[in-house]
mmCIF file of C-alpha atoms and ligand atoms in Angstrom:
data_model
loop_
_atom_site.group_PDB
_atom_site.id
_atom_site.type_symbol
_atom_site.label_atom_id
_atom_site.label_comp_id
_atom_site.label_asym_id
_atom_site.label_seq_id
_atom_site.Cartn_x
_atom_site.Cartn_y
_atom_site.Cartn_z
ATOM 1 C CA MET A 1 -11.731 -36.961 21.318
ATOM 2 C CA ALA A 2 -10.559 -35.385 18.082
ATOM 3 C CA HIS A 3 -12.600 -37.511 15.755
ATOM 4 C CA GLU A 4 -15.401 -38.548 18.071
ATOM 5 C CA TYR A 5 -18.000 -37.543 15.489
ATOM 6 C CA GLY A 6 -15.765 -38.218 12.514
ATOM 7 C CA ILE A 7 -15.317 -34.534 11.798
ATOM 8 C CA THR A 8 -12.271 -33.893 9.637
ATOM 9 C CA LYS A 9 -11.123 -31.150 7.309
ATOM 10 C CA PRO A 10 -12.584 -31.509 3.809
ATOM 11 C CA LYS A 11 -10.238 -31.108 0.823
ATOM 12 C CA GLY A 12 -10.700 -28.182 -1.508
ATOM 13 C CA TYR A 13 -13.142 -26.267 0.705
ATOM 14 C CA ASN A 14 -11.982 -24.022 3.482
ATOM 15 C CA VAL A 15 -13.843 -22.578 6.442
ATOM 16 C CA THR A 16 -12.091 -20.160 8.814
ATOM 17 C CA PHE A 17 -13.298 -19.331 12.330
ATOM 18 C CA HIS A 18 -12.328 -15.989 13.873
ATOM 19 C CA TYR A 19 -12.713 -15.653 17.583
ATOM 20 C CA ASN A 20 -11.207 -13.657 20.424
ATOM 21 C CA PRO A 21 -11.751 -15.231 23.863
ATOM 22 C CA ASN A 22 -11.272 -11.870 25.569
ATOM 23 C CA MET A 23 -14.409 -10.424 24.002
ATOM 24 C CA GLU A 24 -16.760 -12.414 26.171
ATOM 25 C CA ARG A 25 -15.256 -11.039 29.371
ATOM 26 C CA HIS A 26 -16.989 -7.715 28.801
ATOM 27 C CA HIS A 27 -20.274 -6.833 30.433
ATOM 28 C CA PHE A 28 -22.831 -4.251 29.330
ATOM 29 C CA GLY A 29 -24.366 -4.336 32.822
ATOM 30 C CA GLN A 30 -26.417 -6.747 34.939
ATOM 31 C CA THR A 31 -29.802 -6.208 33.272
ATOM 32 C CA HIS A 32 -28.626 -5.307 29.751
ATOM 33 C CA PRO A 33 -29.884 -7.822 27.164
ATOM 34 C CA MET A 34 -26.565 -8.006 25.261
ATOM 35 C CA LYS A 35 -24.456 -10.750 26.870
ATOM 36 C CA PRO A 36 -21.040 -11.228 25.240
ATOM 37 C CA TRP A 37 -20.911 -14.448 27.271
ATOM 38 C CA ARG A 38 -23.111 -16.094 24.593
ATOM 39 C CA LEU A 39 -19.878 -16.321 22.562
ATOM 40 C CA THR A 40 -18.372 -18.590 25.239
ATOM 41 C CA LEU A 41 -21.399 -20.833 25.055
ATOM 42 C CA THR A 42 -21.207 -20.940 21.245
ATOM 43 C CA LYS A 43 -17.523 -21.783 21.267
ATOM 44 C CA SER A 44 -18.154 -24.432 23.894
ATOM 45 C CA LEU A 45 -20.601 -26.286 21.593
ATOM 46 C CA VAL A 46 -18.425 -25.818 18.514
ATOM 47 C CA THR A 47 -15.455 -27.474 20.208
ATOM 48 C CA SER A 48 -17.383 -30.144 22.085
ATOM 49 C CA TYR A 49 -18.736 -31.380 18.741
ATOM 50 C CA GLY A 50 -15.185 -31.283 17.342
ATOM 51 C CA MET A 51 -16.124 -28.793 14.618
ATOM 52 C CA ASN A 52 -12.826 -27.001 15.153
ATOM 53 C CA PHE A 53 -11.104 -29.953 13.423
ATOM 54 C CA ALA A 54 -12.846 -29.072 10.173
ATOM 55 C CA MET A 55 -11.855 -25.389 10.152
ATOM 56 C CA ASP A 56 -8.844 -23.119 10.375
ATOM 57 C CA ASN A 57 -9.177 -21.453 13.765
ATOM 58 C CA TYR A 58 -7.745 -17.992 14.336
ATOM 59 C CA THR A 59 -7.496 -15.896 17.443
ATOM 60 C CA ALA A 60 -8.825 -12.634 16.085
ATOM 61 C CA ARG A 61 -6.596 -9.616 16.548
ATOM 62 C CA THR A 62 -7.870 -6.228 17.611
ATOM 63 C CA ALA A 63 -8.625 -3.720 14.839
ATOM 64 C CA THR A 64 -6.291 -0.721 14.706
ATOM 65 C CA TYR A 65 -7.293 2.923 14.987
ATOM 66 C CA GLU A 66 -6.628 3.327 11.251
ATOM 67 C CA GLU A 67 -8.915 0.426 10.453
ATOM 68 C CA LEU A 68 -11.743 1.762 12.627
ATOM 69 C CA THR A 69 -11.488 5.197 10.996
ATOM 70 C CA ASN A 70 -11.934 3.680 7.549
ATOM 71 C CA PHE A 71 -15.619 4.225 8.242
ATOM 72 C CA HIS A 72 -15.944 6.004 11.588
ATOM 73 C CA THR A 73 -14.849 9.588 12.187
ATOM 74 C CA ASP A 74 -11.634 10.358 14.083
ATOM 75 C CA ASP A 75 -13.419 12.387 16.766
ATOM 76 C CA TYR A 76 -15.824 9.522 17.487
ATOM 77 C CA VAL A 77 -13.096 6.859 17.661
ATOM 78 C CA ASP A 78 -10.888 9.196 19.763
ATOM 79 C CA PHE A 79 -13.736 9.643 22.206
ATOM 80 C CA LEU A 80 -14.412 5.881 22.395
ATOM 81 C CA ALA A 81 -10.718 5.280 23.040
ATOM 82 C CA THR A 82 -10.373 7.795 25.852
ATOM 83 C CA VAL A 83 -13.728 8.142 27.628
ATOM 84 C CA ALA A 84 -13.796 6.834 31.204
ATOM 85 C CA PRO A 85 -16.287 4.076 32.080
ATOM 86 C CA GLN A 86 -19.533 5.461 33.511
ATOM 87 C CA PRO A 87 -22.189 3.797 35.610
ATOM 88 C CA THR A 88 -25.379 3.322 33.534
ATOM 89 C CA PRO A 89 -27.772 6.196 34.288
ATOM 90 C CA LEU A 90 -31.189 5.266 35.634
ATOM 91 C CA ASP A 91 -32.923 7.557 33.159
ATOM 92 C CA VAL A 92 -32.100 10.255 30.594
ATOM 93 C CA ASP A 93 -32.299 12.997 33.219
ATOM 94 C CA ASN A 94 -29.405 11.436 35.086
ATOM 95 C CA MET A 95 -27.177 11.209 32.043
ATOM 96 C CA HIS A 96 -23.714 12.617 32.270
ATOM 97 C CA PRO A 97 -23.752 16.015 30.548
ATOM 98 C CA ASP A 98 -20.370 15.500 28.825
ATOM 99 C CA LEU A 99 -21.501 12.452 26.931
ATOM 100 C CA LYS A 100 -21.770 12.586 23.190
ATOM 101 C CA PHE A 101 -22.254 10.338 20.192
ATOM 102 C CA ASN A 102 -25.289 8.657 21.766
ATOM 103 C CA LEU A 103 -22.994 6.997 24.310
ATOM 104 C CA GLY A 104 -23.664 6.368 27.971
ATOM 105 C CA GLY A 105 -27.430 5.785 27.812
ATOM 106 C CA SER A 106 -29.010 2.458 28.669
ATOM 107 C CA ASP A 107 -28.686 0.933 25.161
ATOM 108 C CA CYS A 108 -25.020 1.883 24.653
ATOM 109 C CA PRO A 109 -23.447 2.098 28.120
ATOM 110 C CA LEU A 110 -19.830 3.084 28.684
ATOM 111 C CA PHE A 111 -18.636 -0.120 30.324
ATOM 112 C CA GLU A 112 -15.117 -1.031 31.402
ATOM 113 C CA GLY A 113 -12.925 -2.085 28.451
ATOM 114 C CA LEU A 114 -15.401 -0.834 25.828
ATOM 115 C CA TYR A 115 -12.732 0.168 23.308
ATOM 116 C CA ASP A 116 -11.053 -3.245 23.527
ATOM 117 C CA TYR A 117 -14.399 -4.970 23.088
ATOM 118 C CA CYS A 118 -15.143 -2.894 19.967
ATOM 119 C CA SER A 119 -11.716 -3.440 18.443
ATOM 120 C CA MET A 120 -11.958 -7.196 19.018
ATOM 121 C CA SER A 121 -15.365 -7.389 17.371
ATOM 122 C CA ALA A 122 -14.143 -5.340 14.390
ATOM 123 C CA GLY A 123 -10.838 -7.245 14.312
ATOM 124 C CA SER A 124 -12.599 -10.593 13.970
ATOM 125 C CA SER A 125 -14.763 -9.353 11.093
ATOM 126 C CA LEU A 126 -11.781 -7.758 9.341
ATOM 127 C CA ASP A 127 -9.731 -10.957 9.706
ATOM 128 C CA ALA A 128 -12.665 -12.863 8.210
ATOM 129 C CA ALA A 129 -12.878 -10.413 5.289
ATOM 130 C CA ARG A 130 -9.152 -10.717 4.586
ATOM 131 C CA LYS A 131 -9.353 -14.523 4.449
ATOM 132 C CA ILE A 132 -12.128 -14.197 1.869
ATOM 133 C CA CYS A 133 -10.140 -11.594 -0.102
ATOM 134 C CA SER A 134 -7.010 -13.760 -0.184
ATOM 135 C CA LYS A 135 -9.140 -16.780 -1.210
ATOM 136 C CA GLN A 136 -7.868 -18.701 1.800
ATOM 137 C CA ALA A 137 -11.470 -19.139 2.895
ATOM 138 C CA ASP A 138 -14.672 -20.060 1.083
ATOM 139 C CA ILE A 139 -16.596 -19.212 4.241
ATOM 140 C CA ALA A 140 -15.219 -17.115 7.109
ATOM 141 C CA ILE A 141 -17.078 -16.999 10.437
ATOM 142 C CA ALA A 142 -16.989 -14.078 12.903
ATOM 143 C CA TRP A 143 -19.665 -14.596 15.586
ATOM 144 C CA GLY A 144 -18.298 -11.622 17.568
ATOM 145 C CA GLY A 145 -19.250 -9.266 14.748
ATOM 146 C CA GLY A 146 -22.524 -8.312 13.084
ATOM 147 C CA LEU A 147 -23.101 -5.071 14.989
ATOM 148 C CA HIS A 148 -25.190 -3.451 12.277
ATOM 149 C CA HIS A 149 -26.604 -0.305 13.954
ATOM 150 C CA ALA A 150 -23.377 1.658 14.582
ATOM 151 C CA LYS A 151 -23.184 4.837 12.512
ATOM 152 C CA LYS A 152 -20.213 6.840 11.239
ATOM 153 C CA SER A 153 -20.006 8.937 14.395
ATOM 154 C CA GLU A 154 -22.678 7.551 16.642
ATOM 155 C CA ALA A 155 -23.371 4.477 18.722
ATOM 156 C CA SER A 156 -26.833 2.942 18.364
ATOM 157 C CA GLY A 157 -28.758 -0.125 19.563
ATOM 158 C CA PHE A 158 -25.971 -1.943 21.503
ATOM 159 C CA CYS A 159 -23.541 -1.261 18.604
ATOM 160 C CA TYR A 160 -20.552 1.092 18.718
ATOM 161 C CA ILE A 161 -18.346 0.105 15.773
ATOM 162 C CA ASN A 162 -19.868 -1.151 12.535
ATOM 163 C CA ASP A 163 -17.650 -4.149 11.876
ATOM 164 C CA ILE A 164 -19.897 -5.151 8.951
ATOM 165 C CA VAL A 165 -19.259 -1.925 7.062
ATOM 166 C CA LEU A 166 -15.521 -2.259 7.746
ATOM 167 C CA ALA A 167 -15.510 -5.861 6.488
ATOM 168 C CA ILE A 168 -17.542 -5.028 3.375
ATOM 169 C CA LEU A 169 -15.133 -2.161 2.562
ATOM 170 C CA GLN A 170 -12.361 -4.780 2.615
ATOM 171 C CA LEU A 171 -14.344 -7.168 0.410
ATOM 172 C CA LEU A 172 -15.002 -4.389 -2.103
ATOM 173 C CA ARG A 173 -11.267 -4.046 -2.735
ATOM 174 C CA VAL A 174 -11.363 -7.467 -4.387
ATOM 175 C CA TYR A 175 -15.022 -8.279 -5.065
ATOM 176 C CA PRO A 176 -16.929 -5.713 -7.148
ATOM 177 C CA ARG A 177 -20.429 -6.587 -5.897
ATOM 178 C CA VAL A 178 -21.142 -7.597 -2.308
ATOM 179 C CA LEU A 179 -24.630 -8.739 -1.313
ATOM 180 C CA TYR A 180 -25.397 -7.901 2.302
ATOM 181 C CA ILE A 181 -28.090 -10.043 3.922
ATOM 182 C CA ASP A 182 -29.376 -9.542 7.447
ATOM 183 C CA ILE A 183 -31.634 -11.984 9.314
ATOM 184 C CA ASP A 184 -31.541 -10.160 12.652
ATOM 185 C CA SER A 185 -34.988 -9.239 13.955
ATOM 186 C CA HIS A 186 -33.960 -5.554 13.836
ATOM 187 C CA ASP A 187 -33.587 -3.612 10.593
ATOM 188 C CA GLY A 188 -30.509 -4.206 8.491
ATOM 189 C CA ILE A 189 -30.350 -3.947 4.708
ATOM 190 C CA ILE A 190 -32.193 -7.006 3.538
ATOM 191 C CA SER A 191 -34.085 -7.601 6.701
ATOM 192 C CA GLN A 192 -37.442 -7.939 8.270
ATOM 193 C CA ILE A 193 -39.103 -5.734 10.823
ATOM 194 C CA ARG A 194 -42.327 -3.949 11.724
ATOM 195 C CA PRO A 195 -40.857 -0.573 10.873
ATOM 196 C CA GLU A 196 -42.454 2.338 12.729
ATOM 197 C CA HIS A 197 -42.732 0.963 16.222
ATOM 198 C CA ILE A 198 -39.703 -1.319 16.344
ATOM 199 C CA PHE A 199 -36.173 -0.060 16.865
ATOM 200 C CA PRO A 200 -34.638 1.724 14.883
ATOM 201 C CA GLY A 201 -37.842 2.668 13.048
ATOM 202 C CA THR A 202 -36.557 2.075 9.508
ATOM 203 C CA GLY A 203 -37.087 -0.925 7.258
ATOM 204 C CA ALA A 204 -40.384 -0.248 5.500
ATOM 205 C CA LEU A 205 -41.058 -2.169 2.317
ATOM 206 C CA ASP A 206 -40.607 1.035 0.264
ATOM 207 C CA ASP A 207 -37.418 2.112 2.078
ATOM 208 C CA ASN A 208 -34.967 1.282 -0.715
ATOM 209 C CA GLY A 209 -31.889 3.381 -0.053
ATOM 210 C CA PRO A 210 -31.291 7.120 -0.496
ATOM 211 C CA ARG A 211 -32.198 8.274 -3.972
ATOM 212 C CA SER A 212 -29.905 11.198 -4.606
ATOM 213 C CA GLU A 213 -28.851 11.761 -8.174
ATOM 214 C CA HIS A 214 -25.368 10.348 -7.896
ATOM 215 C CA ASN A 215 -25.981 7.623 -5.360
ATOM 216 C CA PRO A 216 -25.182 4.245 -6.894
ATOM 217 C CA GLY A 217 -26.841 2.635 -3.866
ATOM 218 C CA ALA A 218 -30.268 4.047 -4.691
ATOM 219 C CA HIS A 219 -32.839 1.258 -5.072
ATOM 220 C CA HIS A 220 -30.314 -1.274 -3.770
ATOM 221 C CA ALA A 221 -31.755 -1.703 -0.273
ATOM 222 C CA LEU A 222 -34.622 -4.158 0.106
ATOM 223 C CA ASN A 223 -36.701 -4.632 3.229
ATOM 224 C CA VAL A 224 -39.024 -7.412 4.264
ATOM 225 C CA PRO A 225 -41.293 -6.123 7.033
ATOM 226 C CA LEU A 226 -42.631 -9.016 9.138
ATOM 227 C CA ASN A 227 -45.027 -9.356 12.038
ATOM 228 C CA ASP A 228 -44.766 -11.405 15.229
ATOM 229 C CA GLY A 229 -44.922 -15.164 15.163
ATOM 230 C CA ILE A 230 -43.484 -15.966 11.708
ATOM 231 C CA THR A 231 -42.740 -19.676 11.243
ATOM 232 C CA ASP A 232 -39.810 -21.610 9.767
ATOM 233 C CA GLU A 233 -41.762 -22.548 6.623
ATOM 234 C CA GLN A 234 -42.809 -18.972 5.867
ATOM 235 C CA TYR A 235 -39.389 -17.551 6.652
ATOM 236 C CA ALA A 236 -37.520 -20.065 4.505
ATOM 237 C CA TRP A 237 -39.970 -19.547 1.635
ATOM 238 C CA LEU A 238 -39.510 -15.749 1.796
ATOM 239 C CA PHE A 239 -35.746 -15.986 2.159
ATOM 240 C CA GLU A 240 -35.295 -18.348 -0.750
ATOM 241 C CA SER A 241 -37.720 -16.528 -3.048
ATOM 242 C CA ILE A 242 -36.144 -13.160 -2.358
ATOM 243 C CA ILE A 243 -32.471 -14.093 -2.199
ATOM 244 C CA SER A 244 -32.636 -16.195 -5.379
ATOM 245 C CA ARG A 245 -34.157 -13.221 -7.227
ATOM 246 C CA CYS A 246 -31.513 -10.867 -5.774
ATOM 247 C CA VAL A 247 -28.664 -13.154 -6.775
ATOM 248 C CA GLU A 248 -30.048 -13.568 -10.278
ATOM 249 C CA LYS A 249 -30.309 -9.805 -10.790
ATOM 250 C CA PHE A 250 -27.317 -8.510 -8.831
ATOM 251 C CA ARG A 251 -24.918 -11.419 -9.382
ATOM 252 C CA PRO A 252 -22.877 -10.806 -6.226
ATOM 253 C CA SER A 253 -19.229 -11.811 -6.163
ATOM 254 C CA ALA A 254 -19.276 -12.101 -2.358
ATOM 255 C CA ILE A 255 -21.923 -12.354 0.377
ATOM 256 C CA ALA A 256 -21.922 -10.798 3.844
ATOM 257 C CA LEU A 257 -24.518 -12.612 5.969
ATOM 258 C CA GLN A 258 -25.504 -11.188 9.344
ATOM 259 C CA CYS A 259 -26.946 -14.095 11.367
ATOM 260 C CA GLY A 260 -28.599 -12.158 14.208
ATOM 261 C CA ALA A 261 -30.225 -14.788 16.426
ATOM 262 C CA ASP A 262 -32.905 -12.607 18.026
ATOM 263 C CA SER A 263 -35.184 -13.857 15.263
ATOM 264 C CA LEU A 264 -35.316 -17.237 17.087
ATOM 265 C CA ALA A 265 -38.318 -18.329 19.129
ATOM 266 C CA GLY A 266 -37.919 -17.604 22.825
ATOM 267 C CA ASP A 267 -35.603 -14.647 22.354
ATOM 268 C CA ARG A 268 -35.689 -12.089 25.166
ATOM 269 C CA LEU A 269 -36.302 -9.281 22.645
ATOM 270 C CA GLY A 270 -37.516 -11.016 19.456
ATOM 271 C CA LYS A 271 -41.066 -12.237 18.848
ATOM 272 C CA PHE A 272 -40.809 -14.778 16.036
ATOM 273 C CA ASN A 273 -41.424 -18.558 16.075
ATOM 274 C CA LEU A 274 -38.220 -19.562 14.271
ATOM 275 C CA LEU A 275 -36.375 -22.708 15.266
ATOM 276 C CA VAL A 276 -32.677 -23.362 14.724
ATOM 277 C CA GLU A 277 -33.747 -25.348 11.626
ATOM 278 C CA GLY A 278 -35.506 -22.363 10.031
ATOM 279 C CA HIS A 279 -32.834 -19.825 10.959
ATOM 280 C CA SER A 280 -30.016 -22.024 9.711
ATOM 281 C CA SER A 281 -31.844 -22.862 6.473
ATOM 282 C CA CYS A 282 -30.918 -19.309 5.416
ATOM 283 C CA VAL A 283 -27.244 -20.146 5.923
ATOM 284 C CA GLU A 284 -27.666 -23.437 4.066
ATOM 285 C CA PHE A 285 -29.308 -21.700 1.142
ATOM 286 C CA CYS A 286 -26.510 -19.108 0.915
ATOM 287 C CA LYS A 287 -23.786 -21.739 1.177
ATOM 288 C CA LYS A 288 -25.295 -23.656 -1.737
ATOM 289 C CA LEU A 289 -24.974 -20.567 -3.952
ATOM 290 C CA GLY A 290 -21.228 -21.273 -3.951
ATOM 291 C CA ILE A 291 -20.282 -17.596 -3.516
ATOM 292 C CA PRO A 292 -17.523 -16.629 -1.015
ATOM 293 C CA MET A 293 -19.218 -15.620 2.225
ATOM 294 C CA ILE A 294 -18.617 -14.060 5.636
ATOM 295 C CA MET A 295 -20.987 -15.099 8.417
ATOM 296 C CA PHE A 296 -21.353 -12.547 11.219
ATOM 297 C CA GLY A 297 -23.170 -12.780 14.548
ATOM 298 C CA GLY A 298 -25.410 -9.915 15.669
ATOM 299 C CA GLY A 299 -28.391 -9.778 18.003
ATOM 300 C CA GLY A 300 -29.542 -12.736 20.093
ATOM 301 C CA TYR A 301 -30.599 -12.322 23.722
ATOM 302 C CA THR A 302 -31.325 -15.797 25.038
ATOM 303 C CA PRO A 303 -27.710 -17.046 25.185
ATOM 304 C CA ARG A 304 -28.448 -20.807 25.169
ATOM 305 C CA ASN A 305 -30.512 -20.477 21.978
ATOM 306 C CA VAL A 306 -28.009 -18.146 20.326
ATOM 307 C CA ALA A 307 -25.272 -20.703 20.999
ATOM 308 C CA ARG A 308 -27.384 -23.522 19.550
ATOM 309 C CA ALA A 309 -28.073 -21.571 16.350
ATOM 310 C CA TRP A 310 -24.516 -20.353 15.789
ATOM 311 C CA ALA A 311 -23.011 -23.767 16.566
ATOM 312 C CA TYR A 312 -25.458 -25.458 14.185
ATOM 313 C CA GLU A 313 -24.722 -22.833 11.520
ATOM 314 C CA THR A 314 -21.007 -23.489 11.988
ATOM 315 C CA ALA A 315 -21.850 -27.145 11.288
ATOM 316 C CA VAL A 316 -23.720 -26.062 8.145
ATOM 317 C CA ALA A 317 -20.639 -24.141 6.973
ATOM 318 C CA ILE A 318 -18.471 -27.267 7.289
ATOM 319 C CA ASN A 319 -21.305 -29.417 5.916
ATOM 320 C CA GLN A 320 -21.562 -31.565 9.062
ATOM 321 C CA HIS A 321 -25.011 -30.526 10.267
ATOM 322 C CA LYS A 322 -26.595 -33.790 9.098
ATOM 323 C CA ASN A 323 -23.849 -35.868 10.744
ATOM 324 C CA ILE A 324 -23.604 -34.475 14.257
ATOM 325 C CA PRO A 325 -25.814 -35.998 16.975
ATOM 326 C CA THR A 326 -28.605 -33.712 18.175
ATOM 327 C CA GLN A 327 -27.857 -34.632 21.779
ATOM 328 C CA ILE A 328 -25.430 -32.085 23.211
ATOM 329 C CA PRO A 329 -22.169 -33.961 24.028
ATOM 330 C CA GLU A 330 -21.720 -35.006 27.674
ATOM 331 C CA HIS A 331 -18.391 -33.228 27.980
ATOM 332 C CA THR A 332 -19.686 -29.820 26.797
ATOM 333 C CA PRO A 333 -18.601 -27.101 29.232
ATOM 334 C CA TRP A 334 -21.659 -25.311 30.737
ATOM 335 C CA ARG A 335 -23.862 -28.168 29.483
ATOM 336 C CA GLU A 336 -26.471 -27.601 32.208
ATOM 337 C CA ARG A 337 -27.007 -24.042 30.904
ATOM 338 C CA PHE A 338 -28.750 -25.392 27.821
ATOM 339 C CA ARG A 339 -31.739 -26.668 29.883
ATOM 340 C CA GLN A 340 -32.752 -29.273 27.284
ATOM 341 C CA GLU A 341 -29.993 -31.595 26.149
ATOM 342 C CA THR A 342 -30.926 -31.305 22.490
ATOM 343 C CA LEU A 343 -29.298 -28.968 19.978
ATOM 344 C CA LEU A 344 -32.635 -28.677 18.157
ATOM 345 C CA PRO A 345 -35.433 -28.068 20.656
ATOM 346 C CA THR A 346 -39.032 -27.933 19.420
ATOM 347 C CA ILE A 347 -41.242 -24.875 19.706
ATOM 348 C CA GLU A 348 -43.053 -26.567 22.616
ATOM 349 C CA GLN A 349 -39.756 -27.124 24.441
ATOM 350 C CA ILE A 350 -38.791 -23.487 23.921
ATOM 351 C CA LEU A 351 -42.048 -21.613 24.404
ATOM 352 C CA GLY A 352 -44.649 -24.121 25.607
ATOM 353 C CA GLU A 353 -47.188 -22.501 23.318
ATOM 354 C CA PRO A 354 -46.047 -20.920 20.015
ATOM 355 C CA ARG A 355 -46.685 -17.197 19.568
ATOM 356 C CA GLN A 356 -49.671 -16.215 17.525
ATOM 357 C CA ASN A 357 -48.617 -15.889 13.880
ATOM 358 C CA ARG A 358 -49.563 -12.468 12.559
ATOM 359 C CA ASN A 359 -48.231 -13.041 9.040
ATOM 360 C CA PRO A 360 -51.007 -14.013 6.634
ATOM 361 C CA GLN A 361 -49.621 -15.857 3.597
ATOM 362 C CA LYS A 362 -51.223 -13.269 1.290
ATOM 363 C CA LYS A 363 -49.158 -10.471 2.898
ATOM 364 C CA LEU A 364 -45.958 -12.442 2.326
ATOM 365 C CA GLN A 365 -46.849 -13.076 -1.321
ATOM 366 C CA ASP A 366 -47.424 -9.334 -1.756
ATOM 367 C CA ILE A 367 -43.970 -8.654 -0.279
ATOM 368 C CA VAL A 368 -42.271 -11.010 -2.740
ATOM 369 C CA GLN A 369 -44.245 -9.395 -5.569
ATOM 370 C CA HIS A 370 -43.208 -5.901 -4.449
ATOM 371 C CA ILE A 371 -39.550 -6.924 -4.144
ATOM 372 C CA THR A 372 -39.573 -8.523 -7.569
ATOM 373 C CA GLU A 373 -40.738 -5.144 -8.921
ATOM 374 C CA GLN A 374 -38.076 -3.280 -6.930
ATOM 375 C CA LEU A 375 -35.419 -5.473 -8.485
ATOM 376 C CA ARG A 376 -36.178 -3.956 -11.899
ATOM 377 C CA PHE A 377 -33.955 -1.075 -10.747
ATOM 378 C CA VAL A 378 -31.047 -3.377 -9.929
ATOM 379 C CA SER A 379 -28.587 -4.292 -12.647
ATOM 380 C CA HIS A 380 -25.066 -5.580 -12.631
HETATM 381 C C1 TV1 B 401 -30.339 -1.895 29.698
HETATM 382 C C2 TV1 B 401 -31.088 -2.720 30.529
HETATM 383 C C3 TV1 B 401 -30.707 -1.689 28.375
HETATM 384 C C4 TV1 B 401 -32.220 -3.354 30.042
HETATM 385 C C5 TV1 B 401 -32.269 -2.135 26.536
HETATM 386 C C6 TV1 B 401 -34.662 -3.337 23.937
HETATM 387 C C7 TV1 B 401 -31.855 -2.313 27.887
HETATM 388 C C8 TV1 B 401 -33.390 -2.765 26.079
HETATM 389 C C9 TV1 B 401 -32.626 -3.151 28.729
HETATM 390 C C10 TV1 B 401 -33.798 -2.572 24.693
HETATM 391 C C11 TV1 B 401 -34.110 -3.584 26.991
HETATM 392 C C12 TV1 B 401 -33.909 -1.761 22.674
HETATM 393 C C13 TV1 B 401 -34.697 1.261 21.735
HETATM 394 C C14 TV1 B 401 -34.561 3.090 23.490
HETATM 395 C C15 TV1 B 401 -35.361 3.718 21.671
HETATM 396 C C16 TV1 B 401 -34.387 2.692 22.069
HETATM 397 C C17 TV1 B 401 -26.986 -6.274 17.900
HETATM 398 C C18 TV1 B 401 -35.493 5.441 23.487
HETATM 399 C C19 TV1 B 401 -35.870 -5.106 27.421
HETATM 400 C C20 TV1 B 401 -27.988 -5.933 16.858
HETATM 401 C C21 TV1 B 401 -30.975 -2.994 19.630
HETATM 402 C C22 TV1 B 401 -32.333 -2.667 20.178
HETATM 403 C C23 TV1 B 401 -30.925 -4.294 18.861
HETATM 404 C C24 TV1 B 401 -32.338 -1.313 20.804
HETATM 405 C C25 TV1 B 401 -29.513 -4.631 18.424
HETATM 406 C C26 TV1 B 401 -33.664 -0.952 21.453
HETATM 407 C C27 TV1 B 401 -29.434 -5.709 17.353
HETATM 408 N N1 TV1 B 401 -34.712 -2.783 22.691
HETATM 409 N N2 TV1 B 401 -33.721 -3.763 28.245
HETATM 410 N N3 TV1 B 401 -33.331 -1.602 23.877
HETATM 411 N N4 TV1 B 401 -35.521 4.108 23.054
HETATM 412 N N5 TV1 B 401 -33.615 0.444 21.780
HETATM 413 O O1 TV1 B 401 -35.804 0.868 21.425
HETATM 414 O O2 TV1 B 401 -30.158 -5.353 16.203
HETATM 415 O O3 TV1 B 401 -29.966 -6.914 17.824
HETATM 416 O O4 TV1 B 401 -35.224 -4.215 26.533
HETATM 417 ZN ZN1 ZN B 402 -31.530 -7.408 16.695
#
């Protein structure tokens, strides 16, 4: 079975895969959109295609208290570590009065084993960062990470611990300039979203990072606000135009790429028309830059499609995406959960009818123009 698809480890290029099988045992609650089980489904495809033979596979350790408090405050981490699980309240009026830090509501419930779940997610991203820092990896993959909303002392949008910030702080010890890219359908740093009415309400085109006098980050945040129904062609064009300009100006020494999969067509929360091909073309483009890179997970609420995208993007990392058969292998665990037996379903297979595209080409050209002007403020 090992070399069924001829997948072997390439010489001189190393991909590491950081995964903790205990993460997926955690549940946010029956109706909550975040399903850690999507990680099981991803891993199932990765191994059934034999991709594990082309990577160094690590069981991610849990992050320590000291590591978590590199970004988060002690009082917040202490609370996360000690608070008892609570049933999810039906509405805000029923919320437990003792709860703090935006915990215990419907988005960020206090489920059983929460602290372990958070430390595993952060641990996998930190392990990935360390492999990049020690040059043992050219690309390090942490699908359990990518939880980009968590604040210093507050949970937000299904995220409790910001593993991305922790990983980037590690990278910055060795790499002077880290480019953070976020293709989740919710606002990250270089991301796309209809700002005002979509969670968390930030991400406008002119939202470029706090401009206090001594803030070196001023002007260094770029946003690409998009409407429903964007297609692969438009997305890839935007991504490549913008990222190539960013790389030229900023000359990053490392890349942190959040691969949130709620930007895929058919997502329970997202409203785009992206296929695995379009989503993964962002990963392909970044890989070709030849800059050390961490790939994180993130959002993604239709587990079978999340697993397809992240497995295919794992194949991109090991440069096997053109070689693997599109038919999902017979021996894949949970194979029937994928509905169609292809790794690359069409928009018709996913949605029947594509969503109406509310992104006129002219708007997208204006965005690229605006970003090009913003980049005047960026120097290396
Ligand atoms: C329980 C059960 C929670 C069903 C949450 C969708 C649910 C949502 C649920 C939901 C849901 C949000 C808000 C709430 C502002 C808040 C991992 C007062 C059907 C990275 C986080 C989105 C996205 C949070 C996370 C958002 C990520 N949308 N059903 N909650 N309100 N919260 O709008 O970026 O993907 O939706
Ligand atoms: Zn999201």
